[in-house]
């Protein structure tokens, strides 16, 4: 390798490392979630980094009659590297129904993603840079979306799929009860996007944390999750 290429590679690694150093160590986000325009839940998320380890927790609590379904809790744990988040374990729980719980281990040494669904283990090849449902939106703190499109492998706990996004950096702004935000808009590039796909609006001046998310549930209802509070340290 030539000295010129070595210098370029060193500069790239330095820039990536600088992003990791600049990313916040503590994040608290609160959202209101609506289904077809009707409020049904609140979402509280925390991101914590201690040393080179991180933990993310997301708790969705139903409002009114929706509280009867119990809390939906997602957790992600792993390592913070120069490239960003490297998950090691992910869990999803819906109320006290253990049959609906999902457990996922990222076995980077063997290159296997091990997903436990209803007590049965399903293993698939683990792709480089793979994230889980909780970690992938915080990965943007370390690797902001650039260019016109990008792809990111993400596990839902049941399968590993590749999110393919178009990137809109036209300077769109969103106003919520938490404030007015300049955002980057990510929307699914594939017309036949899966039901678990998400559309995101990331706050440019808020470490590219999500200001708004939009998706469809398994019944085809439109789910919107809008930021109501943010605390970053």
PDB file of C-alpha atoms in Angstrom:
ATOM      1  CA  UNK A   1       0.000   0.000   0.000  1.00  0.00           C
ATOM      2  CA  UNK A   2       1.381   3.414  -0.958  1.00  0.00           C
ATOM      3  CA  UNK A   3       2.141   6.105   1.630  1.00  0.00           C
ATOM      4  CA  UNK A   4      -0.614   8.268   0.027  1.00  0.00           C
ATOM      5  CA  UNK A   5      -3.249   5.551   0.539  1.00  0.00           C
ATOM      6  CA  UNK A   6      -2.086   4.973   4.100  1.00  0.00           C
ATOM      7  CA  UNK A   7      -2.494   8.685   4.858  1.00  0.00           C
ATOM      8  CA  UNK A   8      -6.006   8.753   3.331  1.00  0.00           C
ATOM      9  CA  UNK A   9      -7.012   5.665   5.332  1.00  0.00           C
ATOM     10  CA  UNK A  10      -5.636   7.244   8.510  1.00  0.00           C
ATOM     11  CA  UNK A  11      -7.651  10.411   7.906  1.00  0.00           C
ATOM     12  CA  UNK A  12     -10.839   8.401   7.360  1.00  0.00           C
ATOM     13  CA  UNK A  13     -10.292   6.424  10.560  1.00  0.00           C
ATOM     14  CA  UNK A  14      -9.574   9.654  12.436  1.00  0.00           C
ATOM     15  CA  UNK A  15     -12.837  11.213  11.219  1.00  0.00           C
ATOM     16  CA  UNK A  16     -14.842   8.124  12.204  1.00  0.00           C
ATOM     17  CA  UNK A  17     -13.172   8.036  15.605  1.00  0.00           C
ATOM     18  CA  UNK A  18     -13.945  11.747  16.113  1.00  0.00           C
ATOM     19  CA  UNK A  19     -17.652  11.091  15.477  1.00  0.00           C
ATOM     20  CA  UNK A  20     -17.606   8.355  18.110  1.00  0.00           C
ATOM     21  CA  UNK A  21     -15.938  10.721  20.593  1.00  0.00           C
ATOM     22  CA  UNK A  22     -18.470  13.498  19.846  1.00  0.00           C
ATOM     23  CA  UNK A  23     -21.565  11.319  20.252  1.00  0.00           C
ATOM     24  CA  UNK A  24     -23.478  11.889  23.513  1.00  0.00           C
ATOM     25  CA  UNK A  25     -23.066   9.451  26.398  1.00  0.00           C
ATOM     26  CA  UNK A  26     -26.573   9.929  27.840  1.00  0.00           C
ATOM     27  CA  UNK A  27     -29.811  10.436  25.897  1.00  0.00           C
ATOM     28  CA  UNK A  28     -33.421  10.595  27.070  1.00  0.00           C
ATOM     29  CA  UNK A  29     -36.207  10.812  24.486  1.00  0.00           C
ATOM     30  CA  UNK A  30     -39.984  10.878  24.950  1.00  0.00           C
ATOM     31  CA  UNK A  31     -42.580  10.469  22.221  1.00  0.00           C
ATOM     32  CA  UNK A  32     -46.313  10.366  21.700  1.00  0.00           C
ATOM     33  CA  UNK A  33     -47.528   7.574  19.441  1.00  0.00           C
ATOM     34  CA  UNK A  34     -50.754   7.729  17.426  1.00  0.00           C
ATOM     35  CA  UNK A  35     -52.561   5.151  15.325  1.00  0.00           C
ATOM     36  CA  UNK A  36     -54.436   6.606  12.344  1.00  0.00           C
ATOM     37  CA  UNK A  37     -54.313   9.998  14.084  1.00  0.00           C
ATOM     38  CA  UNK A  38     -55.513   8.772  17.509  1.00  0.00           C
ATOM     39  CA  UNK A  39     -53.150   8.897  20.500  1.00  0.00           C
ATOM     40  CA  UNK A  40     -52.634   5.408  21.904  1.00  0.00           C
ATOM     41  CA  UNK A  41     -49.251   5.341  23.695  1.00  0.00           C
ATOM     42  CA  UNK A  42     -46.253   7.168  25.112  1.00  0.00           C
ATOM     43  CA  UNK A  43     -42.708   6.036  24.442  1.00  0.00           C
ATOM     44  CA  UNK A  44     -39.740   6.612  26.760  1.00  0.00           C
ATOM     45  CA  UNK A  45     -36.239   5.798  25.543  1.00  0.00           C
ATOM     46  CA  UNK A  46     -32.843   5.975  27.191  1.00  0.00           C
ATOM     47  CA  UNK A  47     -29.377   5.550  25.729  1.00  0.00           C
ATOM     48  CA  UNK A  48     -26.467   5.164  28.135  1.00  0.00           C
ATOM     49  CA  UNK A  49     -22.785   4.667  27.435  1.00  0.00           C
ATOM     50  CA  UNK A  50     -20.284   3.646  30.099  1.00  0.00           C
ATOM     51  CA  UNK A  51     -16.755   3.130  28.870  1.00  0.00           C
ATOM     52  CA  UNK A  52     -17.023   1.269  25.586  1.00  0.00           C
ATOM     53  CA  UNK A  53     -20.372  -0.349  26.448  1.00  0.00           C
ATOM     54  CA  UNK A  54     -23.868   0.920  25.684  1.00  0.00           C
ATOM     55  CA  UNK A  55     -27.404   0.050  26.738  1.00  0.00           C
ATOM     56  CA  UNK A  56     -30.632   1.206  25.095  1.00  0.00           C
ATOM     57  CA  UNK A  57     -34.064   0.789  26.650  1.00  0.00           C
ATOM     58  CA  UNK A  58     -37.375   1.676  24.972  1.00  0.00           C
ATOM     59  CA  UNK A  59     -40.663   1.364  26.868  1.00  0.00           C
ATOM     60  CA  UNK A  60     -44.053   1.913  25.220  1.00  0.00           C
ATOM     61  CA  UNK A  61     -47.018   2.386  27.554  1.00  0.00           C
ATOM     62  CA  UNK A  62     -50.574   2.355  26.274  1.00  0.00           C
ATOM     63  CA  UNK A  63     -52.950   5.238  26.967  1.00  0.00           C
ATOM     64  CA  UNK A  64     -56.541   4.594  28.073  1.00  0.00           C
ATOM     65  CA  UNK A  65     -57.890   1.218  26.953  1.00  0.00           C
ATOM     66  CA  UNK A  66     -54.570   0.507  25.230  1.00  0.00           C
ATOM     67  CA  UNK A  67     -52.922   0.226  28.672  1.00  0.00           C
ATOM     68  CA  UNK A  68     -54.624  -3.168  29.003  1.00  0.00           C
ATOM     69  CA  UNK A  69     -52.184  -4.622  26.450  1.00  0.00           C
ATOM     70  CA  UNK A  70     -49.240  -4.093  28.819  1.00  0.00           C
ATOM     71  CA  UNK A  71     -45.898  -2.425  28.217  1.00  0.00           C
ATOM     72  CA  UNK A  72     -43.791  -3.079  25.142  1.00  0.00           C
ATOM     73  CA  UNK A  73     -40.122  -3.105  26.118  1.00  0.00           C
ATOM     74  CA  UNK A  74     -37.074  -3.272  23.860  1.00  0.00           C
ATOM     75  CA  UNK A  75     -33.489  -3.455  25.087  1.00  0.00           C
ATOM     76  CA  UNK A  76     -30.199  -3.488  23.226  1.00  0.00           C
ATOM     77  CA  UNK A  77     -26.719  -3.937  24.662  1.00  0.00           C
ATOM     78  CA  UNK A  78     -23.325  -3.980  23.069  1.00  0.00           C
ATOM     79  CA  UNK A  79     -20.060  -2.251  22.330  1.00  0.00           C
ATOM     80  CA  UNK A  80     -19.267   1.273  21.138  1.00  0.00           C
ATOM     81  CA  UNK A  81     -16.551   1.134  18.471  1.00  0.00           C
ATOM     82  CA  UNK A  82     -14.908   3.620  16.123  1.00  0.00           C
ATOM     83  CA  UNK A  83     -17.598   2.653  13.571  1.00  0.00           C
ATOM     84  CA  UNK A  84     -20.436   3.136  16.050  1.00  0.00           C
ATOM     85  CA  UNK A  85     -22.667   0.614  17.799  1.00  0.00           C
ATOM     86  CA  UNK A  86     -21.916  -3.100  17.699  1.00  0.00           C
ATOM     87  CA  UNK A  87     -24.855  -4.922  19.330  1.00  0.00           C
ATOM     88  CA  UNK A  88     -24.331  -8.126  21.286  1.00  0.00           C
ATOM     89  CA  UNK A  89     -27.849  -8.794  22.644  1.00  0.00           C
ATOM     90  CA  UNK A  90     -31.401  -7.620  21.878  1.00  0.00           C
ATOM     91  CA  UNK A  91     -34.716  -8.395  23.565  1.00  0.00           C
ATOM     92  CA  UNK A  92     -38.348  -7.519  22.869  1.00  0.00           C
ATOM     93  CA  UNK A  93     -41.126  -8.102  25.402  1.00  0.00           C
ATOM     94  CA  UNK A  94     -44.858  -7.458  25.063  1.00  0.00           C
ATOM     95  CA  UNK A  95     -46.505  -7.326  28.481  1.00  0.00           C
ATOM     96  CA  UNK A  96     -46.212 -10.580  30.426  1.00  0.00           C
ATOM     97  CA  UNK A  97     -46.755 -12.778  27.391  1.00  0.00           C
ATOM     98  CA  UNK A  98     -43.535 -14.791  27.207  1.00  0.00           C
ATOM     99  CA  UNK A  99     -44.694 -16.420  23.976  1.00  0.00           C
ATOM    100  CA  UNK A 100     -44.340 -13.043  22.253  1.00  0.00           C
ATOM    101  CA  UNK A 101     -40.866 -12.365  23.664  1.00  0.00           C
ATOM    102  CA  UNK A 102     -37.908 -12.283  21.282  1.00  0.00           C
ATOM    103  CA  UNK A 103     -34.242 -12.848  22.188  1.00  0.00           C
ATOM    104  CA  UNK A 104     -31.376 -12.182  19.796  1.00  0.00           C
ATOM    105  CA  UNK A 105     -27.632 -12.710  20.198  1.00  0.00           C
ATOM    106  CA  UNK A 106     -25.030 -11.276  17.831  1.00  0.00           C
ATOM    107  CA  UNK A 107     -22.249 -13.873  17.713  1.00  0.00           C
ATOM    108  CA  UNK A 108     -19.623 -11.848  15.888  1.00  0.00           C
ATOM    109  CA  UNK A 109     -16.899 -14.469  16.435  1.00  0.00           C
ATOM    110  CA  UNK A 110     -18.828 -17.189  14.595  1.00  0.00           C
ATOM    111  CA  UNK A 111     -20.564 -14.767  12.212  1.00  0.00           C
ATOM    112  CA  UNK A 112     -24.032 -15.941  13.268  1.00  0.00           C
ATOM    113  CA  UNK A 113     -27.162 -14.043  14.299  1.00  0.00           C
ATOM    114  CA  UNK A 114     -29.058 -16.247  16.761  1.00  0.00           C
ATOM    115  CA  UNK A 115     -32.759 -15.412  17.163  1.00  0.00           C
ATOM    116  CA  UNK A 116     -34.922 -17.192  19.734  1.00  0.00           C
ATOM    117  CA  UNK A 117     -38.628 -17.104  18.778  1.00  0.00           C
ATOM    118  CA  UNK A 118     -41.221 -18.950  20.899  1.00  0.00           C
ATOM    119  CA  UNK A 119     -38.414 -21.005  22.390  1.00  0.00           C
ATOM    120  CA  UNK A 120     -37.028 -22.071  19.016  1.00  0.00           C
ATOM    121  CA  UNK A 121     -33.611 -20.963  17.816  1.00  0.00           C
ATOM    122  CA  UNK A 122     -33.105 -19.663  14.295  1.00  0.00           C
ATOM    123  CA  UNK A 123     -29.585 -18.791  13.144  1.00  0.00           C
ATOM    124  CA  UNK A 124     -28.660 -16.830  10.011  1.00  0.00           C
ATOM    125  CA  UNK A 125     -25.369 -15.407   8.738  1.00  0.00           C
ATOM    126  CA  UNK A 126     -24.487 -12.170  10.550  1.00  0.00           C
ATOM    127  CA  UNK A 127     -23.805  -9.300   8.167  1.00  0.00           C
ATOM    128  CA  UNK A 128     -21.148  -6.673   8.853  1.00  0.00           C
ATOM    129  CA  UNK A 129     -22.560  -3.570  10.525  1.00  0.00           C
ATOM    130  CA  UNK A 130     -25.852  -5.262  11.451  1.00  0.00           C
ATOM    131  CA  UNK A 131     -28.083  -3.502  13.991  1.00  0.00           C
ATOM    132  CA  UNK A 132     -31.292  -4.294  15.884  1.00  0.00           C
ATOM    133  CA  UNK A 133     -34.608  -2.428  16.100  1.00  0.00           C
ATOM    134  CA  UNK A 134     -33.381  -0.312  19.023  1.00  0.00           C
ATOM    135  CA  UNK A 135     -29.757   0.303  18.086  1.00  0.00           C
ATOM    136  CA  UNK A 136     -30.173   1.232  14.435  1.00  0.00           C
ATOM    137  CA  UNK A 137     -31.743   4.648  15.105  1.00  0.00           C
ATOM    138  CA  UNK A 138     -28.911   5.531  17.524  1.00  0.00           C
ATOM    139  CA  UNK A 139     -26.281   4.372  15.052  1.00  0.00           C
ATOM    140  CA  UNK A 140     -26.971   7.599  13.124  1.00  0.00           C
ATOM    141  CA  UNK A 141     -25.234   9.500  15.969  1.00  0.00           C
ATOM    142  CA  UNK A 142     -22.007   7.874  14.798  1.00  0.00           C
ATOM    143  CA  UNK A 143     -22.700   7.487  11.066  1.00  0.00           C
ATOM    144  CA  UNK A 144     -25.083  10.218   9.801  1.00  0.00           C
ATOM    145  CA  UNK A 145     -26.812   9.317   6.532  1.00  0.00           C
ATOM    146  CA  UNK A 146     -25.052  10.769   3.500  1.00  0.00           C
ATOM    147  CA  UNK A 147     -25.481  10.595  -0.244  1.00  0.00           C
ATOM    148  CA  UNK A 148     -28.834   9.983  -1.886  1.00  0.00           C
ATOM    149  CA  UNK A 149     -29.442   6.492  -0.472  1.00  0.00           C
ATOM    150  CA  UNK A 150     -28.004   3.851   1.826  1.00  0.00           C
ATOM    151  CA  UNK A 151     -28.591   0.314   3.091  1.00  0.00           C
ATOM    152  CA  UNK A 152     -28.398  -1.050   6.614  1.00  0.00           C
ATOM    153  CA  UNK A 153     -28.940  -4.666   7.810  1.00  0.00           C
ATOM    154  CA  UNK A 154     -31.325  -4.723  10.792  1.00  0.00           C
ATOM    155  CA  UNK A 155     -32.801  -7.591  12.798  1.00  0.00           C
ATOM    156  CA  UNK A 156     -36.389  -7.370  14.014  1.00  0.00           C
ATOM    157  CA  UNK A 157     -35.817 -10.290  16.349  1.00  0.00           C
ATOM    158  CA  UNK A 158     -37.592 -12.595  13.903  1.00  0.00           C
ATOM    159  CA  UNK A 159     -35.472 -12.053  10.809  1.00  0.00           C
ATOM    160  CA  UNK A 160     -32.585 -10.068   9.396  1.00  0.00           C
ATOM    161  CA  UNK A 161     -33.561  -7.671   6.628  1.00  0.00           C
ATOM    162  CA  UNK A 162     -31.832  -4.826   4.822  1.00  0.00           C
ATOM    163  CA  UNK A 163     -33.367  -1.389   5.199  1.00  0.00           C
ATOM    164  CA  UNK A 164     -32.929   0.523   1.947  1.00  0.00           C
ATOM    165  CA  UNK A 165     -33.508   4.249   2.363  1.00  0.00           C
ATOM    166  CA  UNK A 166     -33.609   7.270   0.111  1.00  0.00           C
ATOM    167  CA  UNK A 167     -32.082  10.310   1.825  1.00  0.00           C
ATOM    168  CA  UNK A 168     -33.630  13.782   1.570  1.00  0.00           C
ATOM    169  CA  UNK A 169     -31.311  16.547   2.806  1.00  0.00           C
ATOM    170  CA  UNK A 170     -33.261  19.440   1.276  1.00  0.00           C
ATOM    171  CA  UNK A 171     -33.483  21.272   4.618  1.00  0.00           C
ATOM    172  CA  UNK A 172     -36.976  20.211   5.707  1.00  0.00           C
ATOM    173  CA  UNK A 173     -38.078  21.405   9.157  1.00  0.00           C
ATOM    174  CA  UNK A 174     -40.480  19.818  11.635  1.00  0.00           C
ATOM    175  CA  UNK A 175     -42.129  21.509  14.593  1.00  0.00           C
ATOM    176  CA  UNK A 176     -43.258  19.476  17.611  1.00  0.00           C
ATOM    177  CA  UNK A 177     -44.019  20.314  21.246  1.00  0.00           C
ATOM    178  CA  UNK A 178     -40.293  19.653  21.861  1.00  0.00           C
ATOM    179  CA  UNK A 179     -39.264  22.433  19.460  1.00  0.00           C
ATOM    180  CA  UNK A 180     -38.531  23.195  15.835  1.00  0.00           C
ATOM    181  CA  UNK A 181     -36.018  20.928  14.143  1.00  0.00           C
ATOM    182  CA  UNK A 182     -34.067  20.881  10.900  1.00  0.00           C
ATOM    183  CA  UNK A 183     -34.287  17.294   9.728  1.00  0.00           C
ATOM    184  CA  UNK A 184     -32.954  14.735   7.278  1.00  0.00           C
ATOM    185  CA  UNK A 185     -35.814  12.666   5.886  1.00  0.00           C
ATOM    186  CA  UNK A 186     -35.320   8.932   5.295  1.00  0.00           C
ATOM    187  CA  UNK A 187     -37.953   6.980   3.407  1.00  0.00           C
ATOM    188  CA  UNK A 188     -38.038   3.436   2.083  1.00  0.00           C
ATOM    189  CA  UNK A 189     -36.539   3.181  -1.387  1.00  0.00           C
ATOM    190  CA  UNK A 190     -38.381  -0.033  -2.277  1.00  0.00           C
ATOM    191  CA  UNK A 191     -41.990   0.325  -3.360  1.00  0.00           C
ATOM    192  CA  UNK A 192     -42.689  -3.133  -1.930  1.00  0.00           C
ATOM    193  CA  UNK A 193     -41.181  -2.304   1.478  1.00  0.00           C
ATOM    194  CA  UNK A 194     -41.976  -4.754   4.270  1.00  0.00           C
ATOM    195  CA  UNK A 195     -44.595  -3.932   6.892  1.00  0.00           C
ATOM    196  CA  UNK A 196     -41.867  -3.486   9.512  1.00  0.00           C
ATOM    197  CA  UNK A 197     -40.200  -0.730   7.485  1.00  0.00           C
ATOM    198  CA  UNK A 198     -39.958   2.753   8.959  1.00  0.00           C
ATOM    199  CA  UNK A 199     -39.866   6.313   7.669  1.00  0.00           C
ATOM    200  CA  UNK A 200     -37.685   8.610   9.779  1.00  0.00           C
ATOM    201  CA  UNK A 201     -37.005  12.293  10.296  1.00  0.00           C
ATOM    202  CA  UNK A 202     -33.618  12.824  12.041  1.00  0.00           C
ATOM    203  CA  UNK A 203     -32.670  16.039  13.857  1.00  0.00           C
ATOM    204  CA  UNK A 204     -29.575  17.462  12.132  1.00  0.00           C
ATOM    205  CA  UNK A 205     -28.553  19.557  15.150  1.00  0.00           C
ATOM    206  CA  UNK A 206     -29.595  16.861  17.658  1.00  0.00           C
ATOM    207  CA  UNK A 207     -26.955  14.261  16.755  1.00  0.00           C
ATOM    208  CA  UNK A 208     -29.317  12.827  14.099  1.00  0.00           C
ATOM    209  CA  UNK A 209     -31.660  11.456  16.748  1.00  0.00           C
ATOM    210  CA  UNK A 210     -35.191  10.709  15.463  1.00  0.00           C
ATOM    211  CA  UNK A 211     -37.686  13.577  15.727  1.00  0.00           C
ATOM    212  CA  UNK A 212     -40.432  11.576  14.048  1.00  0.00           C
ATOM    213  CA  UNK A 213     -40.968   7.979  12.943  1.00  0.00           C
ATOM    214  CA  UNK A 214     -43.756   6.602  10.802  1.00  0.00           C
ATOM    215  CA  UNK A 215     -44.597   2.962  10.057  1.00  0.00           C
ATOM    216  CA  UNK A 216     -47.475   0.547   9.549  1.00  0.00           C
ATOM    217  CA  UNK A 217     -48.530  -2.135  12.000  1.00  0.00           C
ATOM    218  CA  UNK A 218     -49.430  -5.715  11.078  1.00  0.00           C
ATOM    219  CA  UNK A 219     -53.032  -4.617  10.420  1.00  0.00           C
ATOM    220  CA  UNK A 220     -52.030  -1.863   8.009  1.00  0.00           C
ATOM    221  CA  UNK A 221     -52.735   0.996  10.420  1.00  0.00           C
ATOM    222  CA  UNK A 222     -50.539   4.090  10.172  1.00  0.00           C
ATOM    223  CA  UNK A 223     -48.393   4.591  13.276  1.00  0.00           C
ATOM    224  CA  UNK A 224     -46.720   7.937  13.969  1.00  0.00           C
ATOM    225  CA  UNK A 225     -44.244   8.538  16.781  1.00  0.00           C
ATOM    226  CA  UNK A 226     -43.463  12.233  17.408  1.00  0.00           C
ATOM    227  CA  UNK A 227     -40.859  13.684  19.771  1.00  0.00           C
ATOM    228  CA  UNK A 228     -42.200  15.474  22.880  1.00  0.00           C
ATOM    229  CA  UNK A 229     -39.009  15.734  24.959  1.00  0.00           C
ATOM    230  CA  UNK A 230     -35.250  15.421  24.532  1.00  0.00           C
ATOM    231  CA  UNK A 231     -32.305  15.510  26.932  1.00  0.00           C
ATOM    232  CA  UNK A 232     -28.748  14.950  25.732  1.00  0.00           C
ATOM    233  CA  UNK A 233     -25.559  14.870  27.791  1.00  0.00           C
TER     234      UNK A 233
END
